[in-house]
Coordinates of C-alpha atoms in Angstrom, one line a residue:
Chain P
M289 CA 61.4 -80.6 24.8
V290 CA 61.2 -81.9 21.2
K291 CA 63.6 -80.4 18.8
I292 CA 61.7 -80.8 15.5
K293 CA 64.9 -80.5 13.4
E294 CA 66.3 -83.5 15.3
V295 CA 63.1 -85.6 15.0
A296 CA 62.7 -84.6 11.1
R297 CA 65.9 -86.4 10.2
R298 CA 64.5 -90.1 10.7
R299 CA 60.9 -91.1 9.8
P300 CA 59.2 -93.0 12.7
A301 CA 58.5 -96.7 12.4
N302 CA 54.7 -97.1 11.8
P303 CA 53.7 -98.2 15.6
Y304 CA 50.1 -99.0 14.6
L305 CA 50.9 -101.8 12.5
P306 CA 49.9 -105.4 14.0
R307 CA 51.7 -108.6 13.6
P308 CA 49.7 -111.9 12.7
V309 CA 49.8 -114.8 15.6
E310 CA 48.9 -118.0 15.0
I311 CA 46.6 -119.7 17.4
L312 CA 48.3 -123.0 18.6
A313 CA 45.6 -124.1 20.9
I314 CA 42.5 -122.8 22.6
K315 CA 41.6 -123.8 26.1
D316 CA 38.0 -123.0 27.8
E317 CA 38.6 -121.7 31.4
T318 CA 35.2 -120.9 31.9
P319 CA 32.0 -120.7 29.9
D320 CA 33.3 -117.2 28.6
V321 CA 37.0 -117.2 29.3
R322 CA 39.6 -118.8 26.8
T323 CA 43.3 -119.4 27.2
Y324 CA 44.9 -118.8 23.5
T325 CA 48.3 -120.2 23.1
L326 CA 50.0 -118.2 20.5
R327 CA 53.0 -117.8 18.3
L328 CA 54.0 -115.0 16.0
R329 CA 53.2 -116.2 12.3
D330 CA 56.7 -115.5 11.2
G331 CA 58.2 -117.3 14.0
A332 CA 60.2 -114.7 15.5
P333 CA 61.0 -114.5 19.2
F334 CA 58.5 -112.6 21.5
T335 CA 59.7 -111.4 24.8
F336 CA 57.6 -109.6 27.4
M337 CA 57.6 -109.1 31.3
P338 CA 54.6 -110.3 33.6
G339 CA 52.1 -107.6 33.8
Q340 CA 52.6 -106.3 30.3
F341 CA 50.0 -106.4 27.5
N342 CA 49.5 -106.8 23.8
M343 CA 46.9 -104.4 21.9
V344 CA 45.0 -107.3 20.2
S345 CA 43.2 -107.0 17.1
V346 CA 40.7 -108.5 14.8
L347 CA 40.8 -106.5 11.8
G348 CA 37.6 -105.1 10.8
V349 CA 36.3 -105.4 14.6
G350 CA 39.0 -103.3 16.7
E351 CA 41.6 -103.7 19.0
A352 CA 41.8 -104.2 22.8
P353 CA 44.6 -104.4 25.5
I354 CA 45.0 -107.7 26.7
S355 CA 47.7 -108.7 29.4
F356 CA 49.8 -111.8 29.0
S357 CA 49.1 -114.9 31.0
S358 CA 51.9 -117.2 30.5
N359 CA 55.5 -117.5 31.9
P360 CA 58.0 -115.7 29.6
E361 CA 60.8 -117.8 31.0
S362 CA 59.2 -121.2 30.2
R363 CA 61.0 -123.4 27.6
E364 CA 58.3 -123.4 25.2
A365 CA 58.6 -119.2 25.3
L366 CA 62.5 -119.0 25.1
D367 CA 62.7 -121.6 22.3
R368 CA 59.9 -121.3 20.3
G369 CA 58.4 -117.9 21.1
I370 CA 55.2 -119.0 22.6
F371 CA 52.8 -116.8 24.7
Q372 CA 49.5 -116.9 25.9
H373 CA 46.5 -114.7 26.3
T374 CA 43.6 -115.5 28.6
I375 CA 40.6 -113.5 27.5
R376 CA 36.9 -113.0 28.5
A377 CA 34.4 -112.6 25.9
V378 CA 32.8 -109.4 26.8
G379 CA 33.3 -106.7 24.2
N380 CA 33.2 -106.6 20.3
V381 CA 36.9 -107.5 19.8
T382 CA 36.8 -110.5 22.5
K383 CA 33.5 -111.7 21.4
A384 CA 35.3 -111.9 17.9
L385 CA 38.1 -113.9 19.2
A386 CA 35.9 -116.3 20.8
R387 CA 34.7 -117.3 17.3
L388 CA 38.1 -118.4 16.2
Q389 CA 39.6 -122.1 16.1
A390 CA 42.9 -123.2 16.6
G391 CA 45.0 -123.0 13.3
E392 CA 43.3 -119.5 12.6
Q393 CA 44.9 -116.2 13.4
F394 CA 44.6 -112.9 14.9
W395 CA 46.9 -109.7 15.3
V396 CA 48.8 -108.1 18.0
R397 CA 51.2 -105.3 18.8
G398 CA 53.2 -105.0 21.9
P399 CA 54.4 -105.6 24.5
Y400 CA 53.3 -102.6 26.2
G401 CA 53.4 -101.0 29.9
T402 CA 55.1 -101.7 33.0
G403 CA 55.4 -105.1 34.7
W404 CA 55.1 -106.4 38.1
P405 CA 58.6 -105.6 40.0
R406 CA 60.6 -108.7 39.6
D407 CA 62.9 -108.1 42.5
L408 CA 60.0 -108.0 44.9
A409 CA 58.2 -111.0 43.2
R410 CA 61.3 -113.2 44.3
R411 CA 60.7 -112.5 47.9
D412 CA 57.6 -113.4 49.9
L413 CA 54.7 -112.4 47.9
T414 CA 50.9 -112.7 48.3
I415 CA 48.8 -112.3 45.1
I416 CA 45.5 -111.1 45.6
A417 CA 43.0 -111.5 42.3
G418 CA 39.5 -111.3 41.6
G419 CA 37.9 -113.3 38.6
I420 CA 39.7 -112.8 35.3
G421 CA 42.3 -110.5 37.4
L422 CA 44.3 -113.7 38.1
A423 CA 45.3 -113.8 34.4
P424 CA 48.0 -111.0 34.4
L425 CA 49.4 -112.4 37.6
R426 CA 49.7 -116.0 36.1
P427 CA 52.9 -115.3 34.7
V428 CA 54.3 -114.1 38.1
I429 CA 53.1 -117.3 39.6
L430 CA 54.7 -119.8 37.1
Q431 CA 57.9 -117.9 37.4
K432 CA 57.9 -117.9 40.9
L433 CA 56.9 -121.7 41.1
E434 CA 60.1 -122.3 39.3
E435 CA 62.4 -120.3 41.4
K436 CA 61.8 -121.8 45.1
G437 CA 62.6 -118.5 46.7
G438 CA 60.2 -116.7 49.1
R439 CA 56.8 -117.7 49.9
L440 CA 54.0 -117.4 47.8
E441 CA 50.4 -117.3 48.7
I442 CA 47.5 -116.5 46.5
L443 CA 44.2 -115.2 47.6
Y444 CA 41.8 -115.6 44.8
G445 CA 37.9 -114.7 44.7
A446 CA 35.3 -115.5 42.0
R447 CA 31.5 -115.0 41.8
T448 CA 31.2 -118.7 41.5
P449 CA 33.5 -121.7 41.6
G450 CA 32.7 -122.0 37.9
D451 CA 34.0 -118.5 37.3
M452 CA 37.6 -119.3 38.5
I453 CA 40.1 -119.5 36.0
F454 CA 43.2 -121.7 35.6
R455 CA 41.2 -124.1 38.2
D456 CA 42.8 -127.4 37.1
E457 CA 46.0 -125.8 37.6
F458 CA 45.7 -125.2 41.4
P459 CA 46.5 -128.6 42.6
D460 CA 49.8 -128.4 40.8
W461 CA 50.6 -124.8 42.1
E462 CA 49.8 -126.2 45.4
A463 CA 52.0 -129.3 45.2
R464 CA 54.9 -126.9 44.2
G465 CA 54.6 -124.8 47.3
A466 CA 51.9 -122.3 46.6
R467 CA 49.4 -121.4 49.6
L468 CA 46.2 -120.9 48.0
L469 CA 43.1 -119.3 49.6
L470 CA 40.0 -119.6 47.4
T471 CA 36.8 -117.6 48.1
V472 CA 33.6 -117.3 46.0
D473 CA 30.6 -114.8 46.4
R474 CA 28.3 -117.9 46.2
V475 CA 28.0 -121.6 45.9
P476 CA 25.5 -122.9 43.2
E477 CA 23.0 -125.4 44.7
G478 CA 24.3 -128.8 44.7
E479 CA 28.1 -128.1 44.4
N480 CA 30.5 -129.1 46.8
W481 CA 32.8 -126.3 47.6
P482 CA 35.4 -127.1 50.5
H483 CA 36.6 -123.6 50.3
R484 CA 35.9 -120.1 51.7
V485 CA 32.7 -118.1 50.8
G486 CA 32.6 -114.1 50.8
L487 CA 34.6 -111.1 49.5
V488 CA 38.6 -111.6 49.5
T489 CA 38.6 -108.8 51.8
N490 CA 37.0 -111.1 54.6
W491 CA 40.1 -113.2 54.2
L492 CA 42.9 -110.8 54.6
Q493 CA 43.3 -112.1 58.1
E494 CA 44.5 -115.5 56.9
M495 CA 47.5 -114.0 55.0
E496 CA 51.0 -115.6 56.4
V497 CA 53.1 -113.2 54.4
R498 CA 54.1 -110.4 56.6
P499 CA 54.3 -106.6 55.6
E500 CA 57.9 -106.5 56.9
Q501 CA 59.0 -109.0 54.5
G502 CA 56.8 -109.3 51.9
S503 CA 54.8 -107.6 49.0
V504 CA 51.5 -107.8 47.6
F505 CA 50.2 -107.7 43.9
I506 CA 46.7 -107.3 43.1
C507 CA 44.4 -107.3 40.2
G508 CA 40.6 -107.2 39.9
P509 CA 37.8 -104.9 39.5
E510 CA 38.7 -101.4 40.9
I511 CA 36.2 -101.6 43.9
M512 CA 37.7 -104.7 44.9
M513 CA 41.2 -103.3 45.1
K514 CA 40.1 -100.4 46.7
Y515 CA 38.9 -102.3 49.7
V516 CA 41.6 -104.7 49.5
V517 CA 44.2 -101.7 49.7
R518 CA 42.2 -100.3 52.4
G519 CA 42.4 -103.6 54.4
L520 CA 45.9 -104.1 54.0
T521 CA 46.7 -100.5 55.0
E522 CA 44.9 -101.2 58.3
R523 CA 47.4 -104.3 58.6
N524 CA 50.3 -101.9 58.3
W525 CA 51.2 -102.7 54.5
R526 CA 53.3 -99.9 53.2
P527 CA 52.1 -98.3 49.9
Q528 CA 55.6 -99.1 48.6
R529 CA 54.9 -102.9 49.0
I530 CA 51.6 -102.9 47.4
F531 CA 51.3 -103.0 43.6
V532 CA 48.0 -103.0 41.6
S533 CA 47.2 -103.4 38.1
L534 CA 44.7 -100.9 36.6
E535 CA 42.2 -101.0 33.8
R536 CA 41.4 -98.2 31.5
R537 CA 40.1 -97.8 28.2
M538 CA 43.0 -97.9 25.7
E539 CA 42.8 -97.3 22.2
C540 CA 46.4 -96.8 21.1
G541 CA 48.7 -98.4 24.1
I542 CA 51.5 -95.9 23.2
K543 CA 50.5 -92.8 25.0
I544 CA 49.0 -91.0 22.2
C545 CA 45.3 -91.4 22.0
G546 CA 44.8 -90.0 25.4
R547 CA 42.0 -92.1 26.6
C548 CA 43.8 -94.0 29.7
Q549 CA 44.8 -90.9 31.5
I550 CA 44.5 -90.7 35.5
D551 CA 45.9 -87.5 36.6
S552 CA 49.3 -87.2 34.9
E553 CA 49.8 -90.9 34.3
Y554 CA 48.9 -92.9 31.4
V555 CA 48.0 -96.2 32.3
C556 CA 49.2 -97.7 29.0
Q557 CA 52.8 -96.7 29.3
D558 CA 53.4 -95.5 32.9
G559 CA 51.2 -98.5 34.1
P560 CA 49.2 -100.8 34.1
V561 CA 50.9 -101.9 37.1
F562 CA 51.7 -99.1 39.6
S563 CA 52.9 -99.0 43.2
H564 CA 50.3 -97.9 45.7
A565 CA 52.6 -95.2 46.7
V566 CA 51.7 -93.6 43.2
V567 CA 48.1 -94.4 43.0
K568 CA 47.1 -93.3 46.1
D569 CA 47.6 -89.4 45.3
L570 CA 46.1 -89.6 42.0
L571 CA 43.1 -87.5 41.1
G572 CA 40.6 -89.5 39.5
T573 CA 40.6 -92.9 41.4
D574 CA 40.0 -93.6 44.9
L575 CA 42.4 -96.5 45.4
Chain L
M164 CA 65.4 -44.8 4.5
P165 CA 68.2 -47.0 3.9
E166 CA 67.3 -50.1 1.8
K167 CA 68.0 -53.4 2.4
V168 CA 67.9 -56.8 0.7
L169 CA 67.6 -59.5 2.8
Q170 CA 70.1 -62.1 2.7
G171 CA 68.0 -64.9 4.6
V172 CA 70.3 -65.3 7.5
V173 CA 68.9 -66.5 10.9
G174 CA 68.4 -63.6 13.2
E175 CA 68.2 -61.1 10.4
D176 CA 65.5 -58.6 10.3
A177 CA 64.1 -55.7 8.1
V178 CA 61.2 -53.4 7.9
I179 CA 59.2 -54.5 5.1
D180 CA 55.6 -53.5 3.5
R181 CA 52.4 -55.6 2.6
M182 CA 53.9 -56.5 -0.7
A183 CA 56.5 -58.6 1.0
L184 CA 53.4 -60.9 2.0
T185 CA 52.8 -61.5 -1.6
F186 CA 56.6 -62.1 -2.2
I187 CA 56.6 -64.8 0.4
F188 CA 53.1 -66.4 -0.5
N189 CA 54.3 -66.7 -4.0
R190 CA 57.8 -68.2 -3.0
L191 CA 56.0 -70.9 -0.8
R192 CA 53.5 -71.5 -3.6
E193 CA 56.5 -72.0 -6.0
R194 CA 58.0 -74.5 -3.7
G195 CA 55.1 -76.6 -3.6
Y196 CA 53.5 -75.5 -0.3
T197 CA 50.0 -75.5 0.5
V198 CA 49.7 -72.1 2.5
Y199 CA 46.9 -71.9 5.2
G200 CA 46.0 -68.9 6.6
T201 CA 43.0 -67.3 8.3
V202 CA 40.1 -66.7 6.0
N203 CA 37.1 -64.8 7.3
E204 CA 33.9 -66.9 6.7
K205 CA 30.9 -64.9 7.6
G206 CA 32.8 -63.7 10.5
T207 CA 34.4 -66.8 11.5
G208 CA 38.1 -67.0 11.2
L209 CA 39.1 -70.4 10.0
F210 CA 42.5 -71.7 8.8
R211 CA 41.9 -72.7 5.3
P212 CA 44.4 -73.3 2.2
L213 CA 44.7 -70.0 0.7
G214 CA 44.1 -69.8 -3.1
D215 CA 45.0 -66.3 -3.2
L216 CA 46.7 -63.9 -0.8
S217 CA 43.6 -61.6 -0.8
D218 CA 41.6 -64.4 0.9
L219 CA 43.8 -64.0 4.0
S220 CA 42.2 -62.1 6.9
L221 CA 44.5 -61.0 9.5
R222 CA 41.8 -59.2 11.5
C223 CA 41.1 -62.7 13.1
T224 CA 43.3 -62.6 16.2
G225 CA 44.2 -66.3 16.3
G226 CA 41.4 -67.6 14.1
T227 CA 38.0 -68.8 15.7
L228 CA 39.1 -72.3 15.3
P229 CA 42.7 -73.3 15.9
P230 CA 45.0 -74.5 13.1
K231 CA 45.4 -77.9 14.6
H232 CA 43.8 -79.8 11.8
I233 CA 46.7 -78.8 9.4
W234 CA 49.0 -81.2 11.5
Y235 CA 46.6 -83.5 13.3
K236 CA 43.6 -84.3 11.1
P237 CA 40.1 -84.7 12.4
F238 CA 40.0 -87.9 10.6
E239 CA 42.8 -90.1 9.3
T240 CA 43.5 -93.7 8.2
L241 CA 46.3 -95.3 10.3
F242 CA 46.6 -98.4 7.8
A243 CA 44.7 -100.2 5.1
Y244 CA 44.7 -104.0 5.0
D245 CA 43.9 -106.0 1.8
R246 CA 42.8 -109.2 2.8
V247 CA 43.1 -110.8 -0.8
R248 CA 46.8 -109.6 -1.0
N249 CA 47.4 -109.8 2.7
H250 CA 49.2 -106.5 2.4
F251 CA 49.4 -103.5 4.8
K252 CA 49.3 -99.9 3.1
A253 CA 50.5 -97.2 5.2
D254 CA 52.5 -94.8 3.3
V255 CA 52.9 -91.4 5.0
P256 CA 55.0 -89.2 2.7
P257 CA 56.1 -85.8 4.3
V258 CA 53.9 -82.9 3.2
K259 CA 54.8 -79.5 2.5
Q260 CA 52.6 -76.9 4.5
A261 CA 52.9 -73.5 5.5
V262 CA 50.8 -71.4 8.0
F263 CA 50.3 -67.9 7.2
G264 CA 49.2 -65.6 10.1
I265 CA 49.6 -68.6 13.2
R266 CA 49.8 -66.5 16.4
P267 CA 52.1 -67.3 19.3
C268 CA 49.8 -68.9 21.5
D269 CA 49.0 -71.5 18.5
V270 CA 52.7 -72.0 18.2
H271 CA 52.9 -73.0 21.8
A272 CA 49.9 -75.4 21.4
L273 CA 51.9 -76.9 18.4
L274 CA 54.8 -77.3 20.5
A275 CA 52.6 -79.0 23.0
L276 CA 51.4 -81.3 20.4
D277 CA 55.2 -82.2 19.1
E278 CA 55.6 -83.5 22.7
V279 CA 52.5 -85.7 22.7
F280 CA 53.1 -87.1 19.4
L281 CA 56.8 -87.3 18.9
G282 CA 58.2 -86.8 22.3
G283 CA 57.3 -90.5 23.5
G284 CA 58.8 -93.9 22.8
Y285 CA 56.4 -94.2 19.9
P286 CA 56.5 -91.3 17.7
D287 CA 53.3 -90.8 15.4
P288 CA 54.7 -91.1 11.8
Y289 CA 51.3 -89.3 10.6
Y290 CA 51.9 -86.3 12.7
W291 CA 55.5 -86.4 11.9
A292 CA 54.9 -86.4 8.3
R293 CA 52.6 -83.2 8.5
R294 CA 55.0 -81.6 10.9
V295 CA 58.7 -81.8 9.5
E296 CA 58.3 -79.6 6.6
L297 CA 56.0 -77.2 8.2
V298 CA 56.6 -73.6 7.8
L299 CA 55.5 -71.1 10.2
V300 CA 55.0 -67.6 9.2
V301 CA 53.9 -66.2 12.7
F302 CA 52.3 -62.9 13.2
N303 CA 52.8 -61.3 16.7
C304 CA 49.5 -60.0 18.4
V305 CA 49.6 -56.3 18.6
E306 CA 46.0 -56.5 19.7
A307 CA 44.4 -58.7 22.1
G308 CA 41.1 -60.6 21.5
D309 CA 38.1 -60.6 23.6
T310 CA 39.0 -63.7 25.7
C311 CA 42.8 -63.8 25.3
F312 CA 45.1 -64.8 28.4
C313 CA 48.2 -65.4 26.7
S314 CA 50.5 -63.0 28.7
S315 CA 49.3 -65.2 31.8
M316 CA 50.2 -68.4 30.2
G317 CA 53.4 -67.0 29.0
T318 CA 52.3 -68.1 25.4
G319 CA 52.0 -64.5 24.1
P320 CA 51.3 -62.0 22.7
G321 CA 54.9 -62.1 21.1
L322 CA 56.9 -65.2 20.2
G323 CA 60.6 -65.6 20.9
H324 CA 61.4 -68.9 19.2
D325 CA 60.3 -71.8 17.2
Y326 CA 59.0 -69.3 14.4
D327 CA 60.3 -69.5 10.5
L328 CA 59.4 -66.0 9.9
L329 CA 58.0 -63.6 12.4
F330 CA 55.8 -60.4 11.6
T331 CA 55.2 -57.5 13.8
E332 CA 52.9 -55.1 12.7
L333 CA 54.1 -51.5 12.9
L334 CA 52.6 -47.9 12.8
R335 CA 52.1 -46.4 9.4
K336 CA 54.7 -43.8 8.3
D337 CA 51.9 -41.1 9.2
G338 CA 51.6 -42.7 12.6
A339 CA 48.3 -44.4 12.0
S340 CA 47.5 -48.0 12.7
G341 CA 47.1 -50.2 9.5
R342 CA 48.3 -53.4 8.2
E343 CA 51.1 -51.9 5.9
R344 CA 54.5 -52.1 7.5
Y345 CA 55.8 -55.0 9.4
L346 CA 59.0 -55.8 11.2
I347 CA 60.3 -59.2 9.9
E348 CA 62.4 -61.5 11.8
I349 CA 64.0 -64.7 10.4
G350 CA 63.9 -67.6 12.9
S351 CA 65.3 -70.5 10.7
S352 CA 67.1 -71.2 7.3
A353 CA 63.9 -72.4 5.9
G354 CA 62.3 -68.9 6.8
G355 CA 65.4 -67.2 5.5
E356 CA 65.4 -69.0 2.2
L357 CA 61.9 -67.8 1.7
V358 CA 62.9 -64.0 2.1
Q359 CA 66.2 -64.1 0.3
G360 CA 66.3 -61.3 -2.3
L361 CA 63.3 -59.6 -0.7
K362 CA 63.9 -55.9 -0.5
G363 CA 63.0 -53.9 2.7
E364 CA 64.2 -51.0 5.0
E365 CA 66.8 -51.4 7.6
A366 CA 65.0 -52.2 10.9
K367 CA 66.2 -49.5 13.4
Q368 CA 66.2 -49.4 16.8
E369 CA 62.9 -47.5 17.2
D370 CA 61.4 -50.4 15.2
H371 CA 62.2 -52.8 17.6
Q372 CA 61.2 -50.5 20.5
E373 CA 57.8 -50.0 18.6
K374 CA 57.4 -53.7 18.6
R375 CA 58.3 -54.3 22.1
R376 CA 55.6 -51.4 22.9
R377 CA 52.9 -52.7 20.7
L378 CA 53.4 -56.2 22.4
T379 CA 53.2 -55.0 25.9
G380 CA 49.9 -52.9 25.0
A381 CA 48.8 -56.3 23.5
G382 CA 49.5 -57.9 26.9
Q383 CA 47.8 -55.4 28.9
G384 CA 44.8 -55.5 26.7
N385 CA 44.2 -59.3 27.9
R386 CA 41.0 -58.9 29.7
F387 CA 41.3 -62.3 31.2
T388 CA 44.1 -63.2 33.8
L389 CA 45.1 -66.3 35.7
E390 CA 48.1 -66.3 38.0
T391 CA 50.0 -69.7 37.1
D392 CA 52.2 -69.5 40.2
R393 CA 51.8 -72.9 42.4
L394 CA 48.6 -73.4 40.1
P395 CA 48.9 -77.0 39.4
R396 CA 49.2 -77.7 43.3
L397 CA 46.3 -75.4 44.1
M398 CA 44.3 -77.3 41.3
Q399 CA 45.4 -80.5 43.0
E400 CA 44.1 -79.5 46.5
G401 CA 41.0 -78.1 45.0
Y402 CA 39.8 -81.1 43.1
K403 CA 36.8 -80.9 45.5
H404 CA 36.1 -77.6 45.5
P405 CA 32.5 -76.5 45.5
Y406 CA 32.9 -74.7 42.2
W407 CA 33.2 -77.6 40.2
E408 CA 29.6 -78.3 41.3
E409 CA 28.4 -75.1 40.4
I410 CA 29.9 -75.0 36.9
T411 CA 28.7 -78.4 36.3
N412 CA 25.2 -77.5 36.7
K413 CA 25.8 -74.8 34.2
C414 CA 27.5 -77.1 31.6
F415 CA 25.9 -78.8 28.8
A416 CA 28.7 -81.4 28.5
C417 CA 28.4 -80.1 24.6
A418 CA 32.3 -80.8 24.4
N419 CA 32.7 -77.4 22.6
C420 CA 35.6 -76.4 24.4
T421 CA 37.6 -79.4 24.0
S422 CA 36.7 -79.4 20.1
V423 CA 38.1 -75.9 19.8
C424 CA 41.2 -76.5 22.0
P425 CA 44.4 -76.1 20.0
T426 CA 46.2 -78.6 22.7
C427 CA 43.4 -81.5 23.0
Y428 CA 44.7 -84.6 21.1
C429 CA 42.5 -87.5 22.5
A430 CA 41.4 -89.8 19.8
D431 CA 39.2 -92.6 19.0
I432 CA 40.5 -95.7 17.0
F433 CA 38.3 -97.7 15.0
D434 CA 37.9 -100.2 12.1
E435 CA 36.0 -99.7 8.8
T436 CA 35.5 -102.4 6.3
D437 CA 34.4 -102.4 2.7
F438 CA 31.3 -103.6 1.6
N439 CA 33.1 -106.7 -0.2
L440 CA 35.1 -107.1 3.1
R441 CA 38.0 -106.9 1.0
E442 CA 39.7 -103.9 2.6
T443 CA 39.8 -102.8 6.5
R444 CA 40.9 -99.5 7.3
R445 CA 42.0 -98.7 10.9
K446 CA 41.2 -95.0 11.4
R447 CA 41.6 -92.2 14.0
R448 CA 39.3 -89.7 14.5
W449 CA 39.2 -86.6 17.4
S450 CA 37.4 -87.6 20.5
W451 CA 36.9 -85.6 23.7
C452 CA 37.0 -86.4 27.3
F453 CA 33.5 -84.6 27.7
L454 CA 31.9 -87.4 25.8
V455 CA 30.2 -89.9 28.0
E456 CA 31.6 -93.1 26.5
F457 CA 35.3 -91.5 26.3
A458 CA 36.3 -93.6 29.4
A459 CA 33.7 -96.4 29.4
V460 CA 34.8 -100.0 29.4
H461 CA 32.9 -103.0 29.4
G462 CA 32.0 -103.1 32.9
G463 CA 31.3 -99.5 33.4
N464 CA 32.7 -96.0 33.2
Y465 CA 35.6 -94.3 34.9
R466 CA 34.1 -90.9 34.1
E467 CA 30.5 -91.3 34.0
K468 CA 29.8 -88.3 36.0
H469 CA 29.3 -85.2 34.2
I470 CA 31.6 -83.3 37.1
D471 CA 34.4 -85.7 36.6
R472 CA 34.5 -85.2 32.9
L473 CA 34.2 -81.4 33.3
R474 CA 37.1 -81.7 35.9
Q475 CA 39.5 -83.8 33.6
F476 CA 39.2 -81.3 30.6
M477 CA 40.2 -78.1 33.1
Q478 CA 42.5 -80.3 35.4
H479 CA 44.3 -81.8 32.4
K480 CA 44.9 -78.3 31.0
L481 CA 46.1 -76.5 34.3
N482 CA 47.5 -79.1 36.3
F483 CA 48.0 -82.8 34.9
S484 CA 49.9 -81.4 31.8
I485 CA 52.7 -80.2 34.1
G486 CA 53.1 -83.6 35.6
Q487 CA 53.1 -85.1 31.9
H488 CA 55.3 -82.5 30.0
G489 CA 56.7 -79.8 32.4
F490 CA 54.3 -77.0 30.8
F491 CA 50.6 -76.2 30.7
H492 CA 48.5 -77.5 27.9
C493 CA 46.3 -74.3 28.2
V494 CA 47.9 -71.5 26.0
G495 CA 45.5 -69.1 27.0
C496 CA 43.7 -68.5 23.6
G497 CA 40.3 -68.3 25.2
R498 CA 38.4 -70.2 22.3
C499 CA 36.8 -72.6 24.9
I500 CA 35.6 -69.4 26.5
V501 CA 34.2 -68.1 23.4
W502 CA 32.6 -71.4 22.4
C503 CA 30.9 -72.3 25.7
P504 CA 27.2 -71.8 25.5
A505 CA 27.1 -71.7 29.3
N506 CA 29.8 -68.9 29.7
I507 CA 32.1 -71.3 31.6
D508 CA 35.3 -70.1 31.6
I509 CA 38.6 -71.8 32.3
A510 CA 40.5 -68.5 33.4
Q511 CA 37.8 -68.0 35.9
T512 CA 37.8 -71.6 37.3
G513 CA 41.5 -71.4 37.9
R514 CA 41.4 -68.0 39.9
V515 CA 38.5 -69.5 41.9
I516 CA 40.1 -72.8 42.7
R517 CA 43.2 -70.9 43.3
G518 CA 41.2 -68.5 45.7
D519 CA 41.9 -65.1 43.6
A520 CA 38.4 -64.8 42.8

């Protein structure tokens, strides 16, 4: 219980104040997704764990939760405090971000939430992602490619080849040992697509990482995650080895506004990364 | 009757008359406190700043609306950003506020909000500023309201902790009921300071016996009941109970229940900018899980269905809050029952899901 007399002695820092970040570079991933390379305006170091997020602000428009898409242990992260967000322009805030240019700034506060389990990421790992859901998993991929321990396979699906993010990095990931299984819902006429077609759930059978040794990290639309988790469970994957990153409406990121609650969990701080062992018993999601 | 002058020591008690209320009220005002109390406005009991003690209406058992707005503002500014000066303004000096006549259930609701706003990793400075100097002059309930079930929830009709001053109405000397004699108990040094020098009578064993008797009577007067033993687990198992459909069919989704709940804390955070674009204020306003856009995201809505929103409200109060904080976020004040235009009743829902009704 909160003891008000103890709490009274120290005024809390204001957790709602954002810090300015400078946009160092913007890269177009798809027609509506951009990767922003960022650094705090004051040059202070910025650390985070893969899977965590920032509350990203455009002052006057609002705030939205956005996960990190860069490797927190890269040289530029450690030496210069550089980090990345990969953002799809779909809401008020993200559309306002899309109008910004390199050299301009926006605002962040964070990092918030739980990350992907580091110990399991070091062993055999399958990453399953849909669409923009690959963004919060890219930090895990980049870390793992540096480490050389345990196999890495990535099962990635998107609506069309043009909706795939980080596409230009795939050859490098493969060259450094990742096994990529790519699939799209449909291929536009005239486009050459040498990979798979169909939902990611159709390709679970191609997974080489075994339930006895490995783990699966999943991020994508909830409906996709639901069927992926079912498919994995049928293939004898235990819920303790399946991790999902959940999306919910968030307005504070610090367990106060109440918007992201599922059952007794707050997605902002108890998540967004949850073990399926926790999620499967929650009322309010049928994952 | 032996006279007693209160020293202001924690745990001290006395029997006092109505004039003592004026003494405490005036002392609070002298100390610069804004004193809130229940004011009867055309039959509605509302917690308002009291200009004069005669405005206080102790007839409204907990107030038709809760005192939550005193520590959690329906609208507030989290910061203002001045674009020209590149400057944030977010000053929150502590405010001196007192509540006169707050009831035990609402004190429990306040303790629930303490956990939400101050108990996590990021304490809220705005709530803190209104909470740290808050003085609670609590009135135990000697009669039950029409929809109270505090004795089921363990939040009333008497309070045993977390008060600065505690009043329990006693019978008049002629044995009649009336708001004239009170047993006063000091619960904190802040409370003690307010009554130091106040004259009353020595409180006798009979006075404490009478207090207990009247509280027991008020508890028995609770017409609504809800057995809480194993309630969270049974609520969890009863997530698909047909009764949810039944009450959803009656529910207007008006959000009255959540609006009047003393423990509801959900909020909407939004930006507001001056016409000249110089200053942006980030604001917070109360929001409610009953609203259709509450859980909406760009690609859909996680609680679009009416039944899911109704269920979220009740499950949160009677189940999820236990997992979050270890106690129920329903304090049995019964206001959601009073305000429901469809006569939906959270205690009845709990009983049906439990299999007790």
